[in-house]
């Protein structure tokens, strides 16, 4: 980054209120129609998409995103059955419960809401399913982005484990404008402690379209979701060049739902560097 970009990024951080999502105190692929297959991933119960998983030893990733466009969102009767799209990172380590953090696109808490982009987390180790629980200790929770971002917009994201200072043990996810990083749209902190150690951390990047009611033929389309110029960072501080050798060969490619009804089109890909994906129900 140039000195000017760094200064604008710092100014954006100062003027954006961080979200403390979870604190230490709270502590069949037959319908995949193009592209590589993620042969080592079980079929998903709630949808389909594309994934690329790093090998162990990474604690940070950065990437540009082109946010997808959506059509024909399916109406649902209860929140847990809704349709939603995700561009996210799953953070884990061996024998540790993983957590999803990223950007979602949904109707939020009500089917009558206008669909929009959110920051979100999903932590299966939390006991509550109520997204409105005080302190954010539900399994799944979304947070409105202070400055709304739009379909087709380019943004820049960074997710990293913090190992020192006041926020030691937290994972930080930041979304900013892709041009010069002068505006921070939002940042979310989630306490993971030893569940995501810097020396053995694994990062699984995903683009997914999900439906909690299993309506995988409801006509929803998620188009042109793109990760590009993506990087991984090892615990030594080395900036790992995107070349595919830093990923798990059986965990990169498209996957479908249990019924094989989700169509996933991989427009292009280069592990870990980039992928462009369309998904249809």
PDB file of C-alpha atoms in Angstrom:
ATOM      1  CA  UNK A   1       0.000   0.000   0.000  1.00  0.00           C
ATOM      2  CA  UNK A   2       1.094   3.577  -0.608  1.00  0.00           C
ATOM      3  CA  UNK A   3       1.450   5.974   2.340  1.00  0.00           C
ATOM      4  CA  UNK A   4      -1.689   7.773   1.144  1.00  0.00           C
ATOM      5  CA  UNK A   5      -3.698   4.515   1.049  1.00  0.00           C
ATOM      6  CA  UNK A   6      -2.487   3.573   4.539  1.00  0.00           C
ATOM      7  CA  UNK A   7      -3.460   6.987   5.895  1.00  0.00           C
ATOM      8  CA  UNK A   8      -6.946   6.773   4.363  1.00  0.00           C
ATOM      9  CA  UNK A   9      -7.394   3.252   5.752  1.00  0.00           C
ATOM     10  CA  UNK A  10      -6.438   4.434   9.257  1.00  0.00           C
ATOM     11  CA  UNK A  11      -8.860   7.362   8.984  1.00  0.00           C
ATOM     12  CA  UNK A  12     -11.620   4.942   7.971  1.00  0.00           C
ATOM     13  CA  UNK A  13     -10.952   2.697  10.963  1.00  0.00           C
ATOM     14  CA  UNK A  14     -11.120   5.635  13.353  1.00  0.00           C
ATOM     15  CA  UNK A  15     -14.487   6.829  12.018  1.00  0.00           C
ATOM     16  CA  UNK A  16     -16.149   3.378  11.842  1.00  0.00           C
ATOM     17  CA  UNK A  17     -17.679   1.803  14.952  1.00  0.00           C
ATOM     18  CA  UNK A  18     -16.453  -1.806  15.321  1.00  0.00           C
ATOM     19  CA  UNK A  19     -18.883  -4.656  15.963  1.00  0.00           C
ATOM     20  CA  UNK A  20     -17.918  -6.970  18.819  1.00  0.00           C
ATOM     21  CA  UNK A  21     -19.897  -9.997  17.689  1.00  0.00           C
ATOM     22  CA  UNK A  22     -18.725 -12.455  20.336  1.00  0.00           C
ATOM     23  CA  UNK A  23     -16.429 -11.496  23.180  1.00  0.00           C
ATOM     24  CA  UNK A  24     -14.190 -13.564  25.406  1.00  0.00           C
ATOM     25  CA  UNK A  25     -16.624 -12.785  28.204  1.00  0.00           C
ATOM     26  CA  UNK A  26     -19.388 -14.538  26.233  1.00  0.00           C
ATOM     27  CA  UNK A  27     -17.196 -17.105  25.429  1.00  0.00           C
ATOM     28  CA  UNK A  28     -24.660 -35.057  -5.011  1.00  0.00           C
ATOM     29  CA  UNK A  29     -22.637 -33.205  -7.293  1.00  0.00           C
ATOM     30  CA  UNK A  30     -24.425 -34.448 -10.439  1.00  0.00           C
ATOM     31  CA  UNK A  31     -25.923 -31.039 -11.223  1.00  0.00           C
ATOM     32  CA  UNK A  32     -22.706 -29.066 -10.930  1.00  0.00           C
ATOM     33  CA  UNK A  33     -22.552 -27.982 -14.537  1.00  0.00           C
ATOM     34  CA  UNK A  34     -19.040 -26.657 -14.990  1.00  0.00           C
ATOM     35  CA  UNK A  35     -15.691 -26.341 -13.313  1.00  0.00           C
ATOM     36  CA  UNK A  36     -13.778 -28.455 -10.786  1.00  0.00           C
ATOM     37  CA  UNK A  37     -15.477 -30.593  -8.130  1.00  0.00           C
ATOM     38  CA  UNK A  38     -14.736 -30.453  -4.406  1.00  0.00           C
ATOM     39  CA  UNK A  39     -14.511 -34.223  -4.045  1.00  0.00           C
ATOM     40  CA  UNK A  40     -13.683 -34.240  -0.336  1.00  0.00           C
ATOM     41  CA  UNK A  41     -16.685 -32.205   0.848  1.00  0.00           C
ATOM     42  CA  UNK A  42     -19.930 -33.914   1.899  1.00  0.00           C
ATOM     43  CA  UNK A  43     -23.069 -32.778   0.092  1.00  0.00           C
ATOM     44  CA  UNK A  44     -24.590 -29.788   1.846  1.00  0.00           C
ATOM     45  CA  UNK A  45     -27.975 -29.879   3.593  1.00  0.00           C
ATOM     46  CA  UNK A  46     -28.912 -26.276   2.795  1.00  0.00           C
ATOM     47  CA  UNK A  47     -27.448 -25.398  -0.594  1.00  0.00           C
ATOM     48  CA  UNK A  48     -24.474 -25.417  -2.908  1.00  0.00           C
ATOM     49  CA  UNK A  49     -21.520 -23.350  -3.992  1.00  0.00           C
ATOM     50  CA  UNK A  50     -17.756 -23.228  -4.444  1.00  0.00           C
ATOM     51  CA  UNK A  51     -14.966 -23.633  -1.894  1.00  0.00           C
ATOM     52  CA  UNK A  52     -11.196 -23.520  -1.681  1.00  0.00           C
ATOM     53  CA  UNK A  53      -9.512 -24.590   1.561  1.00  0.00           C
ATOM     54  CA  UNK A  54      -5.998 -23.715   2.664  1.00  0.00           C
ATOM     55  CA  UNK A  55      -3.547 -26.116   4.180  1.00  0.00           C
ATOM     56  CA  UNK A  56      -2.723 -25.626   7.875  1.00  0.00           C
ATOM     57  CA  UNK A  57      -0.519 -22.766   9.049  1.00  0.00           C
ATOM     58  CA  UNK A  58      -2.346 -19.622   7.928  1.00  0.00           C
ATOM     59  CA  UNK A  59      -3.815 -16.891  10.119  1.00  0.00           C
ATOM     60  CA  UNK A  60      -4.835 -14.147   7.678  1.00  0.00           C
ATOM     61  CA  UNK A  61      -6.290 -13.653   4.208  1.00  0.00           C
ATOM     62  CA  UNK A  62      -6.981 -10.610   2.044  1.00  0.00           C
ATOM     63  CA  UNK A  63      -8.989 -10.383  -1.156  1.00  0.00           C
ATOM     64  CA  UNK A  64     -10.887  -8.169  -3.538  1.00  0.00           C
ATOM     65  CA  UNK A  65     -14.545  -9.129  -4.023  1.00  0.00           C
ATOM     66  CA  UNK A  66     -17.076  -8.379  -6.704  1.00  0.00           C
ATOM     67  CA  UNK A  67     -20.409  -8.642  -4.920  1.00  0.00           C
ATOM     68  CA  UNK A  68     -22.927 -10.826  -6.769  1.00  0.00           C
ATOM     69  CA  UNK A  69     -26.294  -9.859  -8.227  1.00  0.00           C
ATOM     70  CA  UNK A  70     -29.452 -11.706  -7.165  1.00  0.00           C
ATOM     71  CA  UNK A  71     -32.839 -12.375  -8.726  1.00  0.00           C
ATOM     72  CA  UNK A  72     -36.106 -13.959  -7.535  1.00  0.00           C
ATOM     73  CA  UNK A  73     -35.551 -14.303  -3.807  1.00  0.00           C
ATOM     74  CA  UNK A  74     -37.835 -17.021  -2.451  1.00  0.00           C
ATOM     75  CA  UNK A  75     -40.466 -16.045   0.131  1.00  0.00           C
ATOM     76  CA  UNK A  76     -40.341 -17.965   3.410  1.00  0.00           C
ATOM     77  CA  UNK A  77     -42.687 -18.257   6.384  1.00  0.00           C
ATOM     78  CA  UNK A  78     -40.060 -18.289   9.150  1.00  0.00           C
ATOM     79  CA  UNK A  79     -36.560 -16.776   9.263  1.00  0.00           C
ATOM     80  CA  UNK A  80     -34.726 -20.086   9.496  1.00  0.00           C
ATOM     81  CA  UNK A  81     -36.195 -21.157   6.123  1.00  0.00           C
ATOM     82  CA  UNK A  82     -35.052 -18.156   4.134  1.00  0.00           C
ATOM     83  CA  UNK A  83     -32.854 -17.968   1.051  1.00  0.00           C
ATOM     84  CA  UNK A  84     -29.487 -16.237   1.490  1.00  0.00           C
ATOM     85  CA  UNK A  85     -26.208 -15.843  -0.387  1.00  0.00           C
ATOM     86  CA  UNK A  86     -22.774 -15.809   1.249  1.00  0.00           C
ATOM     87  CA  UNK A  87     -19.179 -14.858   0.463  1.00  0.00           C
ATOM     88  CA  UNK A  88     -17.354 -16.033   3.552  1.00  0.00           C
ATOM     89  CA  UNK A  89     -14.391 -17.563   5.336  1.00  0.00           C
ATOM     90  CA  UNK A  90     -14.581 -20.656   7.553  1.00  0.00           C
ATOM     91  CA  UNK A  91     -11.836 -20.560  10.193  1.00  0.00           C
ATOM     92  CA  UNK A  92     -10.728 -23.724  11.952  1.00  0.00           C
ATOM     93  CA  UNK A  93      -7.925 -25.913  13.229  1.00  0.00           C
ATOM     94  CA  UNK A  94      -7.587 -29.667  13.773  1.00  0.00           C
ATOM     95  CA  UNK A  95     -10.264 -30.983  16.169  1.00  0.00           C
ATOM     96  CA  UNK A  96     -11.622 -27.457  16.780  1.00  0.00           C
ATOM     97  CA  UNK A  97     -15.162 -26.236  16.061  1.00  0.00           C
ATOM     98  CA  UNK A  98     -15.050 -23.980  12.958  1.00  0.00           C
ATOM     99  CA  UNK A  99     -16.750 -20.609  12.592  1.00  0.00           C
ATOM    100  CA  UNK A 100     -18.053 -18.802   9.491  1.00  0.00           C
ATOM    101  CA  UNK A 101     -17.463 -15.049   9.098  1.00  0.00           C
ATOM    102  CA  UNK A 102     -18.155 -12.928   6.044  1.00  0.00           C
ATOM    103  CA  UNK A 103     -20.722 -11.060   3.960  1.00  0.00           C
ATOM    104  CA  UNK A 104     -24.298 -12.280   3.562  1.00  0.00           C
ATOM    105  CA  UNK A 105     -27.150 -11.129   1.322  1.00  0.00           C
ATOM    106  CA  UNK A 106     -30.637 -11.770   2.673  1.00  0.00           C
ATOM    107  CA  UNK A 107     -33.919 -10.280   3.844  1.00  0.00           C
ATOM    108  CA  UNK A 108     -32.654 -10.107   7.404  1.00  0.00           C
ATOM    109  CA  UNK A 109     -35.048 -10.871  10.227  1.00  0.00           C
ATOM    110  CA  UNK A 110     -38.277 -10.571   8.250  1.00  0.00           C
ATOM    111  CA  UNK A 111     -39.517 -11.799   4.901  1.00  0.00           C
ATOM    112  CA  UNK A 112     -40.943  -8.312   4.343  1.00  0.00           C
ATOM    113  CA  UNK A 113     -37.497  -6.702   4.619  1.00  0.00           C
ATOM    114  CA  UNK A 114     -35.724  -5.516   1.484  1.00  0.00           C
ATOM    115  CA  UNK A 115     -32.744  -7.803   0.726  1.00  0.00           C
ATOM    116  CA  UNK A 116     -29.372  -6.236   1.515  1.00  0.00           C
ATOM    117  CA  UNK A 117     -25.774  -7.112   2.398  1.00  0.00           C
ATOM    118  CA  UNK A 118     -24.782  -7.781   6.018  1.00  0.00           C
ATOM    119  CA  UNK A 119     -21.734  -8.739   8.043  1.00  0.00           C
ATOM    120  CA  UNK A 120     -22.419 -12.102   9.672  1.00  0.00           C
ATOM    121  CA  UNK A 121     -21.050 -14.946  11.738  1.00  0.00           C
ATOM    122  CA  UNK A 122     -22.139 -18.530  12.315  1.00  0.00           C
ATOM    123  CA  UNK A 123     -20.769 -20.460  15.290  1.00  0.00           C
ATOM    124  CA  UNK A 124     -22.252 -23.953  15.799  1.00  0.00           C
ATOM    125  CA  UNK A 125     -20.754 -24.147  19.290  1.00  0.00           C
ATOM    126  CA  UNK A 126     -23.117 -21.475  20.617  1.00  0.00           C
ATOM    127  CA  UNK A 127     -26.304 -22.882  22.121  1.00  0.00           C
ATOM    128  CA  UNK A 128     -28.920 -20.336  21.096  1.00  0.00           C
ATOM    129  CA  UNK A 129     -30.596 -20.087  17.689  1.00  0.00           C
ATOM    130  CA  UNK A 130     -32.119 -16.665  18.434  1.00  0.00           C
ATOM    131  CA  UNK A 131     -30.332 -14.067  16.246  1.00  0.00           C
ATOM    132  CA  UNK A 132     -31.436 -11.264  18.587  1.00  0.00           C
ATOM    133  CA  UNK A 133     -29.850 -12.636  21.776  1.00  0.00           C
ATOM    134  CA  UNK A 134     -28.153  -9.965  23.859  1.00  0.00           C
ATOM    135  CA  UNK A 135     -24.412  -9.946  23.358  1.00  0.00           C
ATOM    136  CA  UNK A 136     -24.621 -11.661  20.007  1.00  0.00           C
ATOM    137  CA  UNK A 137     -24.291 -15.198  21.340  1.00  0.00           C
ATOM    138  CA  UNK A 138     -26.708 -16.796  18.896  1.00  0.00           C
ATOM    139  CA  UNK A 139     -25.375 -19.482  16.555  1.00  0.00           C
ATOM    140  CA  UNK A 140     -26.042 -17.135  13.630  1.00  0.00           C
ATOM    141  CA  UNK A 141     -26.252 -13.362  13.590  1.00  0.00           C
ATOM    142  CA  UNK A 142     -26.197 -10.596  10.969  1.00  0.00           C
ATOM    143  CA  UNK A 143     -25.206  -6.958  11.426  1.00  0.00           C
ATOM    144  CA  UNK A 144     -26.307  -4.187   9.017  1.00  0.00           C
ATOM    145  CA  UNK A 145     -23.377  -2.494   7.292  1.00  0.00           C
ATOM    146  CA  UNK A 146     -23.255   1.185   8.295  1.00  0.00           C
ATOM    147  CA  UNK A 147     -22.666   2.375   4.736  1.00  0.00           C
ATOM    148  CA  UNK A 148     -24.714   0.065   2.483  1.00  0.00           C
ATOM    149  CA  UNK A 149     -22.856  -1.764  -0.276  1.00  0.00           C
ATOM    150  CA  UNK A 150     -24.507  -2.765  -3.547  1.00  0.00           C
ATOM    151  CA  UNK A 151     -24.794  -5.672  -5.952  1.00  0.00           C
ATOM    152  CA  UNK A 152     -21.935  -5.652  -8.446  1.00  0.00           C
ATOM    153  CA  UNK A 153     -19.764  -3.385  -6.278  1.00  0.00           C
ATOM    154  CA  UNK A 154     -16.079  -4.123  -5.747  1.00  0.00           C
ATOM    155  CA  UNK A 155     -14.877  -4.216  -2.133  1.00  0.00           C
ATOM    156  CA  UNK A 156     -11.702  -5.275  -0.339  1.00  0.00           C
ATOM    157  CA  UNK A 157     -11.778  -7.594   2.682  1.00  0.00           C
ATOM    158  CA  UNK A 158      -9.276  -8.695   5.302  1.00  0.00           C
ATOM    159  CA  UNK A 159      -9.702 -11.415   7.927  1.00  0.00           C
ATOM    160  CA  UNK A 160      -6.978 -12.041  10.500  1.00  0.00           C
ATOM    161  CA  UNK A 161      -6.216 -13.530  13.919  1.00  0.00           C
ATOM    162  CA  UNK A 162      -4.954 -11.037  16.508  1.00  0.00           C
ATOM    163  CA  UNK A 163      -2.259 -12.420  18.812  1.00  0.00           C
ATOM    164  CA  UNK A 164      -1.308  -9.449  20.962  1.00  0.00           C
ATOM    165  CA  UNK A 165      -2.621  -6.400  22.749  1.00  0.00           C
ATOM    166  CA  UNK A 166      -6.096  -5.679  24.063  1.00  0.00           C
ATOM    167  CA  UNK A 167      -7.796  -7.764  21.339  1.00  0.00           C
ATOM    168  CA  UNK A 168      -5.559 -10.823  21.744  1.00  0.00           C
ATOM    169  CA  UNK A 169      -7.467 -13.964  20.727  1.00  0.00           C
ATOM    170  CA  UNK A 170      -9.984 -12.175  18.528  1.00  0.00           C
ATOM    171  CA  UNK A 171     -10.472 -12.627  14.799  1.00  0.00           C
ATOM    172  CA  UNK A 172     -11.119  -9.382  12.916  1.00  0.00           C
ATOM    173  CA  UNK A 173     -13.040  -9.127   9.636  1.00  0.00           C
ATOM    174  CA  UNK A 174     -12.895  -5.796   7.769  1.00  0.00           C
ATOM    175  CA  UNK A 175     -14.711  -4.625   4.617  1.00  0.00           C
ATOM    176  CA  UNK A 176     -13.545  -1.471   2.835  1.00  0.00           C
ATOM    177  CA  UNK A 177     -13.795   0.235  -0.521  1.00  0.00           C
ATOM    178  CA  UNK A 178     -11.659  -1.378  -3.222  1.00  0.00           C
ATOM    179  CA  UNK A 179     -10.307   1.772  -4.849  1.00  0.00           C
ATOM    180  CA  UNK A 180      -8.048   3.294  -2.200  1.00  0.00           C
ATOM    181  CA  UNK A 181      -9.269   1.781   1.127  1.00  0.00           C
ATOM    182  CA  UNK A 182     -10.366   5.265   2.261  1.00  0.00           C
ATOM    183  CA  UNK A 183     -13.758   4.061   3.531  1.00  0.00           C
ATOM    184  CA  UNK A 184     -14.281   1.192   5.964  1.00  0.00           C
ATOM    185  CA  UNK A 185     -17.804  -0.159   5.509  1.00  0.00           C
ATOM    186  CA  UNK A 186     -17.624  -2.267   8.637  1.00  0.00           C
ATOM    187  CA  UNK A 187     -15.445  -4.463  10.827  1.00  0.00           C
ATOM    188  CA  UNK A 188     -16.479  -7.326  13.059  1.00  0.00           C
ATOM    189  CA  UNK A 189     -14.528  -8.878  15.941  1.00  0.00           C
ATOM    190  CA  UNK A 190     -15.160 -12.436  17.091  1.00  0.00           C
ATOM    191  CA  UNK A 191     -13.347 -14.111  19.977  1.00  0.00           C
ATOM    192  CA  UNK A 192     -11.974 -17.528  19.017  1.00  0.00           C
ATOM    193  CA  UNK A 193      -9.074 -17.966  21.434  1.00  0.00           C
ATOM    194  CA  UNK A 194      -7.273 -21.267  20.811  1.00  0.00           C
ATOM    195  CA  UNK A 195      -9.844 -22.452  18.256  1.00  0.00           C
ATOM    196  CA  UNK A 196      -7.956 -20.674  15.464  1.00  0.00           C
ATOM    197  CA  UNK A 197      -4.241 -20.694  16.358  1.00  0.00           C
ATOM    198  CA  UNK A 198      -1.942 -18.749  14.075  1.00  0.00           C
ATOM    199  CA  UNK A 199       0.515 -21.622  13.675  1.00  0.00           C
ATOM    200  CA  UNK A 200      -2.025 -24.289  12.610  1.00  0.00           C
ATOM    201  CA  UNK A 201      -4.997 -22.279  11.360  1.00  0.00           C
ATOM    202  CA  UNK A 202      -6.961 -23.392   8.292  1.00  0.00           C
ATOM    203  CA  UNK A 203      -9.025 -21.007   6.141  1.00  0.00           C
ATOM    204  CA  UNK A 204     -11.805 -22.238   3.872  1.00  0.00           C
ATOM    205  CA  UNK A 205     -13.122 -19.569   1.482  1.00  0.00           C
ATOM    206  CA  UNK A 206     -16.629 -20.112   0.126  1.00  0.00           C
ATOM    207  CA  UNK A 207     -19.280 -18.695  -2.177  1.00  0.00           C
ATOM    208  CA  UNK A 208     -22.638 -20.284  -1.337  1.00  0.00           C
ATOM    209  CA  UNK A 209     -26.380 -19.975  -1.939  1.00  0.00           C
ATOM    210  CA  UNK A 210     -28.513 -21.530   0.800  1.00  0.00           C
ATOM    211  CA  UNK A 211     -32.162 -22.158   1.568  1.00  0.00           C
ATOM    212  CA  UNK A 212     -33.173 -23.349   5.022  1.00  0.00           C
ATOM    213  CA  UNK A 213     -36.421 -24.867   3.781  1.00  0.00           C
ATOM    214  CA  UNK A 214     -34.705 -26.993   1.141  1.00  0.00           C
ATOM    215  CA  UNK A 215     -36.349 -25.194  -1.787  1.00  0.00           C
ATOM    216  CA  UNK A 216     -33.485 -25.808  -4.211  1.00  0.00           C
ATOM    217  CA  UNK A 217     -35.628 -25.257  -7.301  1.00  0.00           C
ATOM    218  CA  UNK A 218     -37.227 -21.960  -6.230  1.00  0.00           C
ATOM    219  CA  UNK A 219     -35.781 -19.875  -9.080  1.00  0.00           C
ATOM    220  CA  UNK A 220     -33.254 -17.827  -7.078  1.00  0.00           C
ATOM    221  CA  UNK A 221     -30.083 -16.865  -8.966  1.00  0.00           C
ATOM    222  CA  UNK A 222     -26.773 -15.589  -7.560  1.00  0.00           C
ATOM    223  CA  UNK A 223     -24.584 -14.312 -10.405  1.00  0.00           C
ATOM    224  CA  UNK A 224     -20.984 -13.194 -10.824  1.00  0.00           C
ATOM    225  CA  UNK A 225     -19.715 -13.637  -7.280  1.00  0.00           C
ATOM    226  CA  UNK A 226     -15.957 -13.086  -7.562  1.00  0.00           C
ATOM    227  CA  UNK A 227     -12.934 -13.331  -5.274  1.00  0.00           C
ATOM    228  CA  UNK A 228      -9.798 -11.941  -6.953  1.00  0.00           C
ATOM    229  CA  UNK A 229      -6.206 -11.015  -6.088  1.00  0.00           C
ATOM    230  CA  UNK A 230      -6.526 -13.152  -2.957  1.00  0.00           C
ATOM    231  CA  UNK A 231      -3.634 -13.869  -0.599  1.00  0.00           C
ATOM    232  CA  UNK A 232      -2.838 -16.092   2.365  1.00  0.00           C
ATOM    233  CA  UNK A 233      -0.462 -15.156   5.194  1.00  0.00           C
ATOM    234  CA  UNK A 234       1.474 -17.679   7.268  1.00  0.00           C
ATOM    235  CA  UNK A 235       2.232 -17.367  10.972  1.00  0.00           C
ATOM    236  CA  UNK A 236       5.811 -16.437  10.108  1.00  0.00           C
ATOM    237  CA  UNK A 237       4.472 -13.304   8.408  1.00  0.00           C
ATOM    238  CA  UNK A 238       5.314 -14.627   4.936  1.00  0.00           C
ATOM    239  CA  UNK A 239       2.904 -13.458   2.271  1.00  0.00           C
ATOM    240  CA  UNK A 240       2.049 -16.728   0.517  1.00  0.00           C
ATOM    241  CA  UNK A 241       1.851 -16.378  -3.249  1.00  0.00           C
ATOM    242  CA  UNK A 242      -1.417 -17.707  -4.698  1.00  0.00           C
ATOM    243  CA  UNK A 243      -0.365 -20.812  -6.575  1.00  0.00           C
ATOM    244  CA  UNK A 244      -2.608 -23.714  -5.536  1.00  0.00           C
ATOM    245  CA  UNK A 245       0.104 -25.551  -3.593  1.00  0.00           C
ATOM    246  CA  UNK A 246      -1.135 -23.877  -0.406  1.00  0.00           C
ATOM    247  CA  UNK A 247      -4.595 -25.475  -0.755  1.00  0.00           C
ATOM    248  CA  UNK A 248      -6.127 -28.919  -0.111  1.00  0.00           C
ATOM    249  CA  UNK A 249      -6.585 -30.586  -3.515  1.00  0.00           C
ATOM    250  CA  UNK A 250      -9.820 -32.388  -2.548  1.00  0.00           C
ATOM    251  CA  UNK A 251     -11.383 -29.223  -1.109  1.00  0.00           C
ATOM    252  CA  UNK A 252     -11.329 -26.836  -4.033  1.00  0.00           C
ATOM    253  CA  UNK A 253     -14.213 -26.698  -6.459  1.00  0.00           C
ATOM    254  CA  UNK A 254     -17.999 -26.790  -6.692  1.00  0.00           C
ATOM    255  CA  UNK A 255     -20.393 -28.704  -4.432  1.00  0.00           C
ATOM    256  CA  UNK A 256     -24.158 -29.226  -4.468  1.00  0.00           C
ATOM    257  CA  UNK A 257     -26.956 -29.901  -1.997  1.00  0.00           C
ATOM    258  CA  UNK A 258     -27.977 -33.378  -0.824  1.00  0.00           C
ATOM    259  CA  UNK A 259     -30.599 -33.616  -3.584  1.00  0.00           C
ATOM    260  CA  UNK A 260     -28.162 -32.527  -6.280  1.00  0.00           C
ATOM    261  CA  UNK A 261     -30.597 -29.807  -7.351  1.00  0.00           C
ATOM    262  CA  UNK A 262     -28.321 -26.761  -7.046  1.00  0.00           C
ATOM    263  CA  UNK A 263     -26.638 -25.652 -10.279  1.00  0.00           C
ATOM    264  CA  UNK A 264     -23.152 -24.233  -9.782  1.00  0.00           C
ATOM    265  CA  UNK A 265     -21.305 -22.679 -12.723  1.00  0.00           C
ATOM    266  CA  UNK A 266     -17.615 -21.913 -12.166  1.00  0.00           C
ATOM    267  CA  UNK A 267     -16.839 -19.198 -14.715  1.00  0.00           C
ATOM    268  CA  UNK A 268     -13.105 -19.230 -13.959  1.00  0.00           C
ATOM    269  CA  UNK A 269     -10.811 -20.135 -11.084  1.00  0.00           C
ATOM    270  CA  UNK A 270      -7.195 -20.242  -9.969  1.00  0.00           C
ATOM    271  CA  UNK A 271      -6.615 -21.608  -6.436  1.00  0.00           C
ATOM    272  CA  UNK A 272      -6.098 -19.625  -4.102  1.00  0.00           C
ATOM    273  CA  UNK A 273      -5.977 -16.533  -6.287  1.00  0.00           C
ATOM    274  CA  UNK A 274      -9.482 -16.145  -7.726  1.00  0.00           C
ATOM    275  CA  UNK A 275     -12.818 -17.646  -8.701  1.00  0.00           C
ATOM    276  CA  UNK A 276     -16.001 -16.411 -10.382  1.00  0.00           C
ATOM    277  CA  UNK A 277     -19.187 -18.354  -9.654  1.00  0.00           C
ATOM    278  CA  UNK A 278     -22.900 -18.404 -10.595  1.00  0.00           C
ATOM    279  CA  UNK A 279     -25.369 -20.432  -8.485  1.00  0.00           C
ATOM    280  CA  UNK A 280     -29.006 -21.208  -9.260  1.00  0.00           C
ATOM    281  CA  UNK A 281     -31.863 -22.925  -7.414  1.00  0.00           C
TER     282      UNK A 281
END
